[in-house]
Coordinates of C-alpha atoms in Angstrom, one line a residue:
X147 CA 0.0 0.0 0.0
X148 CA 1.2 3.5 -0.7
X149 CA 2.3 5.4 2.3
X150 CA 0.5 8.7 1.9
X151 CA 2.5 10.5 4.5
X152 CA 5.5 10.0 2.3
X153 CA 4.2 12.6 -0.2
X154 CA 4.3 15.2 2.5
X155 CA 7.8 14.1 3.5
X156 CA 8.9 14.4 -0.1
X157 CA 7.4 17.8 -0.4
X158 CA 9.1 19.0 2.8
X159 CA 12.4 17.7 1.5
X160 CA 12.0 19.6 -1.7
X161 CA 11.1 22.8 0.3
X162 CA 14.2 22.3 2.5
X163 CA 16.4 22.0 -0.5
X164 CA 17.3 18.4 0.0
X165 CA 16.6 17.6 -3.6
X166 CA 18.5 14.3 -3.9
X167 CA 16.8 12.7 -0.9
X168 CA 13.4 13.9 -2.2
X169 CA 14.1 12.4 -5.6
X170 CA 15.2 9.1 -4.1
X171 CA 11.9 8.9 -2.0
X172 CA 9.9 9.9 -5.1
X173 CA 11.5 7.2 -7.1
X174 CA 10.7 4.6 -4.4
X175 CA 7.1 5.8 -4.5
X176 CA 6.9 5.5 -8.2
X177 CA 8.3 2.0 -8.1
X178 CA 5.6 1.0 -5.5
X179 CA 2.9 2.6 -7.6
X180 CA 4.0 0.6 -10.7
X181 CA 4.0 -2.6 -8.7
X182 CA 0.6 -1.9 -7.3
X183 CA -0.8 -1.1 -10.7
X184 CA 0.6 -4.3 -12.1
X185 CA -0.9 -6.3 -9.3
X186 CA -4.3 -4.5 -9.8
X187 CA -4.3 -5.5 -13.5
X188 CA -3.5 -9.1 -12.7
X189 CA -6.2 -9.3 -10.0
X190 CA -8.8 -7.7 -12.3
X191 CA -7.9 -10.3 -14.9
X192 CA -8.4 -13.1 -12.4
X193 CA -11.7 -11.7 -11.3
X194 CA -12.9 -11.6 -14.9
X195 CA -11.8 -15.2 -15.3
X196 CA -13.8 -16.3 -12.2
X197 CA -16.8 -14.3 -13.5
X198 CA -16.6 -16.1 -16.8
X199 CA -16.4 -19.5 -15.0
X200 CA -19.4 -18.6 -12.9
X201 CA -21.4 -17.5 -15.9
X202 CA -20.5 -20.7 -17.7
X203 CA -21.4 -22.9 -14.7
X204 CA -24.8 -21.2 -14.4
X205 CA -25.7 -21.3 -18.1
X206 CA -24.2 -24.5 -19.5
X207 CA -26.6 -27.4 -19.5
X208 CA -26.2 -31.0 -20.5
X209 CA -29.3 -32.6 -22.1
X210 CA -28.0 -36.1 -21.9
X211 CA -26.4 -36.0 -25.3
X212 CA -24.5 -32.7 -25.7
X213 CA -24.0 -29.4 -24.0
X214 CA -25.9 -26.2 -24.7
X215 CA -25.1 -22.7 -23.6
X216 CA -28.1 -20.5 -22.6
X217 CA -27.7 -16.8 -23.3
X218 CA -30.9 -15.1 -22.4
X219 CA -33.6 -16.6 -24.6
X220 CA -31.1 -18.1 -27.0
X221 CA -29.9 -21.7 -26.8
X222 CA -26.4 -21.9 -28.4
X223 CA -24.8 -25.2 -29.4
X224 CA -24.7 -28.1 -29.5
X225 CA -21.2 -28.5 -28.0
X226 CA -19.2 -31.7 -27.7
X227 CA -19.5 -33.6 -24.5
X228 CA -16.2 -35.4 -24.9
X229 CA -14.1 -32.3 -25.5
X230 CA -15.7 -30.5 -22.6
X231 CA -15.2 -33.4 -20.2
X232 CA -11.6 -34.0 -21.4
X233 CA -10.3 -30.5 -21.9
X234 CA -13.0 -28.1 -20.5
X235 CA -13.3 -26.6 -24.0
X236 CA -16.6 -25.9 -25.8
X237 CA -16.3 -27.2 -29.3
X238 CA -19.4 -26.6 -31.5
X239 CA -20.6 -29.7 -33.3
X240 CA -20.8 -29.7 -37.1
X241 CA -24.2 -30.7 -38.5
X242 CA -24.2 -33.9 -40.6
X243 CA -27.2 -35.6 -42.3
X244 CA -28.4 -37.6 -39.2
X245 CA -25.8 -36.7 -36.6
X246 CA -23.5 -34.0 -35.2
X247 CA -19.7 -34.5 -35.5
X248 CA -17.0 -32.8 -33.4
X249 CA -14.4 -31.2 -35.6
X250 CA -11.8 -31.5 -32.8
X251 CA -12.1 -35.1 -31.6
X252 CA -14.3 -36.6 -34.3
X253 CA -17.0 -38.0 -32.0
X254 CA -20.4 -38.5 -33.6
X255 CA -23.5 -37.5 -31.7
X256 CA -26.8 -38.9 -32.9
X257 CA -29.6 -36.3 -33.5
X258 CA -32.6 -38.3 -34.6
X259 CA -34.7 -36.4 -32.2
X260 CA -34.2 -32.8 -31.1
X261 CA -33.2 -33.2 -27.5
X262 CA -35.0 -30.6 -25.3
X263 CA -33.2 -29.1 -22.4
X264 CA -34.7 -30.5 -19.2
X265 CA -37.0 -28.0 -17.4
X266 CA -35.1 -28.5 -14.2
X267 CA -32.1 -26.8 -15.7
X268 CA -34.2 -23.8 -16.6
X269 CA -35.3 -23.2 -13.0
X270 CA -34.4 -20.1 -11.0
X271 CA -30.7 -19.5 -10.8
X272 CA -28.8 -21.0 -7.9
X273 CA -27.9 -18.7 -5.1
X274 CA -24.3 -18.3 -4.1
X275 CA -23.1 -19.0 -0.6
X276 CA -21.3 -16.0 0.9
X277 CA -18.0 -17.1 2.6
X278 CA -16.7 -14.4 4.9
X279 CA -13.0 -13.5 4.8
X280 CA -11.2 -13.7 8.1
X281 CA -7.9 -12.2 9.1

């Protein structure tokens, strides 16, 4: 954390004519600021990753044959079950005459019948449990 009192100290050193000491402290403060900014960017990136994972966990449903991603009123997919289970990657299946085929792993998924998404997966969103942070 930046030490705010240091700015007053730096200002006082400049006013007293102790320029070299003031510049040294100012350089230290700049180094701390850059480190904090880098950490802030990294933490924001991690938060975004966790938000993406949470969104996916709430909106990705498995109908017994393949995965579907629900975005509002739109059902996107289908996505390969094998690739998602193996690598955690959503690979959209290519449409063939009577099946879907994964372009990544080559798995065939039958599609004789349009598989509806079970109503239980469209229920109200799950509530998160709040875990308090302790010192």
